């Protein structure tokens, strides 16, 4: 008994210390009071979004946080954030995802975390050489598309004799563009094909130029094409409620849209430091265009592009962390 007591006390001290450090280490990152549980960042299927995921993850890591990445459907992600499976969304594009975002916001569990400085447009358009070659006189006014002599310059082997428009993956805009083509009375002259990926859109630009035929594709800004001579078609202006999903007749183009951030409602409590930084984060059109260009023009991996962007832009992002 007498000589076992120091051993017992020693064991208690060791166990107490283990419990203290493991428990403490488990719950708090060093300075910010943030949980060490990973911040779950979604990745989708266009370049700026994936690069920005790693940019923001890198910023959080620089603050001592843990992050994890999950590939997620770009509509379903808002429900995932609402129920807490995903922590943030950093590119909520109004035209493609406004409806899914608003639905989750109204149900509760997801917070609107403010807008980036960049404004957005997601719509059909063409590389400027299409106009320079005179393939559809009157563009960018959409009424030029009513001319059969225009449509015939956009025929492809798979388009059934109609002019072809290449829309993005259907997960972005659903049936919006085919509905619009019909609503505007263009369905006899034009058909809409869905691309399987963003890369298929860029491949189409190269193929059409090589073949000397016209091309109309879905594109967006901010993007790597911002400085590269791409023009969006002027459709009748967007107004609230003009889309079929909102009860409208569909005879409208896409909005001058927001680019929002969203978070799970617990994020400001579990990770107050990272949540405050994310609230301040705001990227411009040129920041986002550069993130995409590092991948789509310079052919870097998304991770390497993010590392380069962070290294080149400390004066942009460091203030978000302060
Ligand atoms: C959501 N996107 C930027 C592809 O339009």
Coordinates of C-alpha atoms and ligand atoms in Angstrom, one line a residue:
X1 CA 0.0 0.0 0.0
X2 CA 2.6 2.5 1.2
X3 CA 4.9 2.1 -1.8
X4 CA 2.1 1.8 -4.4
X5 CA 0.7 5.3 -3.7
X6 CA 3.3 7.3 -5.7
X7 CA 2.7 5.0 -8.6
X8 CA -1.1 5.6 -8.4
X9 CA -0.7 9.4 -8.1
X10 CA 1.7 9.3 -11.1
X11 CA -0.8 7.3 -13.2
X12 CA -3.6 9.7 -12.3
X13 CA -1.5 12.7 -13.3
X14 CA -0.6 11.1 -16.6
X15 CA -4.2 10.2 -17.4
X16 CA -5.4 13.6 -16.4
X17 CA -2.8 15.3 -18.6
X18 CA -3.8 13.1 -21.5
X19 CA -7.5 13.8 -21.1
X20 CA -6.7 17.6 -20.8
X21 CA -4.5 17.8 -23.9
X22 CA -6.5 15.5 -26.1
X23 CA -9.8 17.1 -25.1
X24 CA -8.4 20.6 -25.5
X25 CA -6.7 19.8 -28.8
X26 CA -9.8 18.2 -30.1
X27 CA -12.0 21.2 -29.5
X28 CA -9.9 24.3 -30.3
X29 CA -7.5 25.5 -32.9
X30 CA -4.7 27.6 -31.6
X31 CA -5.7 31.2 -31.5
X32 CA -9.1 31.8 -33.0
X33 CA -11.3 29.6 -30.8
X34 CA -12.2 27.6 -33.9
X35 CA -13.1 23.9 -33.7
X36 CA -10.5 21.6 -35.1
X37 CA -13.3 19.8 -36.9
X38 CA -12.7 20.2 -40.7
X39 CA -14.5 22.9 -42.5
X40 CA -16.1 21.1 -45.4
X41 CA -15.7 22.9 -48.8
X42 CA -17.6 21.7 -51.9
X43 CA -16.0 21.4 -55.4
X44 CA -18.2 21.4 -58.5
X45 CA -17.5 21.2 -62.3
X46 CA -16.1 24.5 -63.5
X47 CA -12.6 25.8 -63.0
X48 CA -12.8 29.0 -61.0
X49 CA -15.0 27.3 -58.4
X50 CA -12.6 24.4 -57.8
X51 CA -9.5 26.7 -57.7
X52 CA -11.4 29.1 -55.3
X53 CA -12.2 26.1 -53.1
X54 CA -8.5 25.4 -52.6
X55 CA -7.8 29.1 -52.3
X56 CA -10.3 29.5 -49.5
X57 CA -9.1 26.2 -48.0
X58 CA -5.6 27.5 -48.0
X59 CA -6.7 30.7 -46.3
X60 CA -8.5 28.7 -43.6
X61 CA -5.4 26.5 -43.1
X62 CA -3.2 29.6 -42.8
X63 CA -5.4 30.5 -39.8
X64 CA -4.8 27.1 -38.2
X65 CA -8.0 25.4 -39.3
X66 CA -8.6 22.0 -40.8
X67 CA -10.4 21.6 -44.1
X68 CA -11.8 18.8 -46.2
X69 CA -13.1 18.9 -49.8
X70 CA -16.1 17.1 -51.1
X71 CA -17.2 16.9 -54.7
X72 CA -20.9 17.8 -54.7
X73 CA -23.8 18.4 -57.1
X74 CA -24.0 22.2 -57.7
X75 CA -27.8 22.3 -57.0
X76 CA -28.1 19.7 -54.2
X77 CA -25.2 21.4 -52.3
X78 CA -27.5 24.0 -50.8
X79 CA -29.6 21.3 -49.0
X80 CA -26.3 19.7 -47.9
X81 CA -25.2 23.0 -46.4
X82 CA -28.6 23.5 -44.8
X83 CA -28.4 20.2 -42.9
X84 CA -24.7 20.7 -42.1
X85 CA -23.0 18.0 -44.2
X86 CA -21.2 20.8 -46.1
X87 CA -20.0 24.0 -44.3
X88 CA -19.8 26.7 -47.0
X89 CA -20.5 27.6 -50.6
X90 CA -18.2 30.2 -52.1
X91 CA -19.7 30.7 -55.7
X92 CA -23.5 30.9 -55.6
X93 CA -24.2 32.0 -59.2
X94 CA -27.6 33.7 -59.4
X95 CA -28.8 32.4 -62.8
X96 CA -27.9 28.8 -62.4
X97 CA -28.3 28.3 -58.6
X98 CA -30.4 31.2 -57.3
X99 CA -33.5 29.0 -57.0
X100 CA -31.8 26.1 -55.1
X101 CA -30.1 28.6 -52.8
X102 CA -33.3 30.5 -52.0
X103 CA -35.2 27.3 -51.4
X104 CA -32.6 26.2 -48.8
X105 CA -32.5 29.7 -47.3
X106 CA -36.2 29.8 -46.8
X107 CA -36.2 26.3 -45.2
X108 CA -33.6 27.4 -42.6
X109 CA -30.2 26.2 -41.6
X110 CA -28.3 28.0 -44.4
X111 CA -27.2 31.7 -44.0
X112 CA -26.6 34.2 -46.8
X113 CA -23.0 35.3 -46.1
X114 CA -22.9 38.2 -48.6
X115 CA -21.8 38.9 -52.2
X116 CA -18.5 38.9 -54.0
X117 CA -17.6 42.2 -55.6
X118 CA -17.8 40.5 -59.0
X119 CA -21.2 40.6 -60.8
X120 CA -22.1 37.6 -63.1
X121 CA -23.6 36.7 -66.4
X122 CA -24.4 33.1 -67.5
X123 CA -25.7 32.9 -71.0
X124 CA -25.3 31.9 -74.6
X125 CA -22.8 33.7 -76.8
X126 CA -20.1 33.3 -79.4
X127 CA -16.4 34.0 -80.1
X128 CA -16.0 37.3 -81.9
X129 CA -14.6 35.6 -85.0
X130 CA -18.1 34.3 -85.7
X131 CA -19.2 37.9 -86.2
X132 CA -16.0 38.9 -88.0
X133 CA -16.7 36.2 -90.5
X134 CA -20.2 37.5 -91.1
X135 CA -21.8 34.1 -90.1
X136 CA -24.8 35.8 -88.4
X137 CA -25.3 39.4 -89.3
X138 CA -27.1 41.4 -86.6
X139 CA -25.6 39.6 -83.6
X140 CA -25.4 40.2 -80.7
X141 CA -29.2 41.2 -81.0
X142 CA -31.0 37.8 -80.5
X143 CA -33.4 38.6 -83.4
X144 CA -30.5 37.8 -85.8
X145 CA -31.1 34.2 -84.9
X146 CA -34.5 34.3 -86.7
X147 CA -32.7 34.4 -90.0
X148 CA -32.4 31.0 -91.7
X149 CA -29.3 32.2 -93.5
X150 CA -27.7 32.6 -90.0
X151 CA -28.9 29.3 -88.6
X152 CA -27.6 27.3 -91.5
X153 CA -24.0 28.4 -90.6
X154 CA -24.4 26.6 -87.2
X155 CA -25.5 23.2 -88.5
X156 CA -23.5 20.2 -87.3
X157 CA -23.8 16.5 -88.2
X158 CA -25.8 15.8 -85.1
X159 CA -28.2 18.8 -85.2
X160 CA -30.8 17.5 -87.7
X161 CA -30.3 20.3 -90.1
X162 CA -30.9 23.0 -87.5
X163 CA -28.4 25.4 -86.1
X164 CA -26.9 24.0 -83.0
X165 CA -26.4 25.7 -79.6
X166 CA -24.1 24.0 -77.2
X167 CA -25.5 24.5 -73.6
X168 CA -23.4 23.5 -70.5
X169 CA -24.1 20.4 -68.4
X170 CA -27.8 20.1 -67.7
X171 CA -27.2 20.2 -64.0
X172 CA -26.5 24.0 -64.2
X173 CA -29.5 25.4 -66.0
X174 CA -31.9 22.5 -66.4
X175 CA -34.1 23.1 -69.5
X176 CA -33.9 26.8 -69.4
X177 CA -32.2 27.3 -72.8
X178 CA -34.3 24.8 -74.8
X179 CA -37.4 26.4 -73.2
X180 CA -36.2 29.9 -74.1
X181 CA -35.4 28.8 -77.7
X182 CA -39.0 27.5 -78.1
X183 CA -40.6 30.5 -76.2
X184 CA -38.8 32.9 -78.6
X185 CA -40.1 31.0 -81.6
X186 CA -36.6 29.8 -82.6
X187 CA -37.3 26.1 -82.3
X188 CA -37.7 25.4 -86.1
X189 CA -34.3 26.8 -86.8
X190 CA -32.3 25.9 -83.7
X191 CA -31.7 22.9 -81.4
X192 CA -29.9 22.8 -78.1
X193 CA -27.4 20.2 -77.2
X194 CA -26.0 19.7 -73.6
X195 CA -22.3 19.5 -73.1
X196 CA -21.0 16.8 -70.8
X197 CA -18.5 19.1 -69.1
X198 CA -17.1 22.6 -69.2
X199 CA -14.1 21.3 -71.1
X200 CA -16.4 20.2 -73.9
X201 CA -17.5 23.8 -74.4
X202 CA -13.9 25.0 -74.8
X203 CA -13.2 22.0 -77.1
X204 CA -16.2 23.1 -79.2
X205 CA -14.7 26.6 -79.6
X206 CA -11.5 25.1 -81.0
X207 CA -13.3 22.6 -83.3
X208 CA -15.6 25.2 -84.8
X209 CA -12.8 27.6 -85.5
X210 CA -10.8 24.8 -87.2
X211 CA -13.9 23.7 -89.3
X212 CA -14.8 27.3 -90.2
X213 CA -18.4 26.9 -88.9
X214 CA -20.3 29.1 -86.6
X215 CA -20.7 28.2 -82.9
X216 CA -22.9 29.4 -80.1
X217 CA -22.1 28.1 -76.6
X218 CA -23.0 28.6 -73.0
X219 CA -20.4 30.7 -71.2
X220 CA -20.2 32.9 -68.2
X221 CA -18.3 35.8 -66.7
X222 CA -16.1 36.0 -64.6
X223 CA -14.2 33.4 -66.6
X224 CA -10.9 33.0 -68.5
X225 CA -12.6 34.1 -71.7
X226 CA -13.3 37.6 -70.3
X227 CA -10.3 39.1 -72.1
X228 CA -10.5 36.7 -75.1
X229 CA -13.1 38.1 -77.4
X230 CA -16.3 36.4 -76.5
X231 CA -19.7 38.2 -76.8
X232 CA -22.9 37.3 -75.0
X233 CA -26.2 37.4 -77.1
X234 CA -28.6 40.2 -76.1
X235 CA -31.8 38.3 -75.4
X236 CA -34.9 40.2 -74.1
X237 CA -34.0 41.5 -70.7
X238 CA -34.4 39.4 -67.6
X239 CA -37.1 40.5 -65.2
X240 CA -38.1 38.9 -61.8
X241 CA -40.5 36.0 -62.6
X242 CA -39.9 35.8 -66.3
X243 CA -38.6 32.3 -66.2
X244 CA -40.9 29.2 -66.6
X245 CA -39.7 27.9 -63.1
X246 CA -41.0 31.2 -61.7
X247 CA -44.3 31.1 -63.6
X248 CA -43.1 33.3 -66.5
X249 CA -43.2 32.8 -70.3
X250 CA -39.5 32.2 -70.6
X251 CA -38.9 34.9 -73.2
X252 CA -36.0 36.5 -71.4
X253 CA -32.2 36.3 -71.1
X254 CA -30.2 35.7 -67.9
X255 CA -29.9 38.3 -65.1
X256 CA -27.1 40.6 -64.3
X257 CA -26.5 38.3 -61.4
X258 CA -25.0 38.2 -57.9
X259 CA -22.1 35.9 -56.9
X260 CA -22.9 35.0 -53.3
X261 CA -21.4 33.1 -50.4
X262 CA -23.4 30.9 -48.1
X263 CA -22.7 29.0 -44.8
X264 CA -24.3 26.4 -42.5
X265 CA -25.9 28.3 -39.6
X266 CA -23.6 26.8 -37.0
X267 CA -20.4 27.8 -38.8
X268 CA -20.1 31.2 -37.0
X269 CA -20.3 29.3 -33.6
X270 CA -18.1 26.3 -34.4
X271 CA -15.5 28.3 -36.3
X272 CA -15.8 32.0 -35.4
X273 CA -12.4 33.0 -36.8
X274 CA -12.8 31.3 -40.1
X275 CA -16.5 32.5 -40.4
X276 CA -15.4 36.1 -39.9
X277 CA -12.7 35.8 -42.5
X278 CA -15.1 34.1 -45.0
X279 CA -17.6 36.9 -44.4
X280 CA -15.0 39.4 -45.5
X281 CA -13.9 37.4 -48.5
X282 CA -14.8 39.2 -51.8
X283 CA -13.2 38.5 -55.1
X284 CA -13.4 40.7 -58.2
X285 CA -14.0 39.7 -61.8
X286 CA -10.3 39.8 -62.5
X287 CA -9.4 37.7 -59.5
X288 CA -11.9 35.0 -60.5
X289 CA -10.9 35.2 -64.2
X290 CA -7.3 34.6 -63.2
X291 CA -8.2 31.6 -61.1
X292 CA -9.9 30.0 -64.1
X293 CA -7.1 31.0 -66.5
X294 CA -4.4 29.2 -64.5
X295 CA -6.3 26.0 -65.2
X296 CA -8.0 26.5 -68.6
X297 CA -5.2 28.5 -70.3
X298 CA -2.0 27.6 -68.3
X299 CA -3.1 24.0 -67.8
X300 CA -2.2 23.9 -64.1
X301 CA -3.9 21.5 -61.7
X302 CA -6.6 23.2 -59.6
X303 CA -4.5 22.7 -56.4
X304 CA -1.3 24.2 -58.0
X305 CA -3.4 27.0 -59.5
X306 CA -4.7 27.8 -56.0
X307 CA -1.1 27.7 -54.5
X308 CA 0.1 30.1 -57.2
X309 CA -2.8 32.4 -56.8
X310 CA -2.3 32.6 -53.0
X311 CA 1.4 33.2 -53.4
X312 CA 0.8 36.0 -55.9
X313 CA -2.0 37.7 -54.1
X314 CA -1.1 37.9 -50.4
X315 CA -2.1 41.5 -50.3
X316 CA -5.6 40.5 -51.5
X317 CA -6.3 37.7 -49.0
X318 CA -4.3 38.4 -45.9
X319 CA -6.5 41.3 -44.9
X320 CA -9.5 38.9 -44.9
X321 CA -7.9 37.0 -42.0
X322 CA -7.3 40.1 -39.8
Ligands
LIG1 C1 -22.4 28.0 -62.8 N1 -21.7 28.5 -64.0 C2 -20.6 29.4 -63.6 C3 -21.1 27.3 -64.7 O1 -22.6 29.1 -64.8

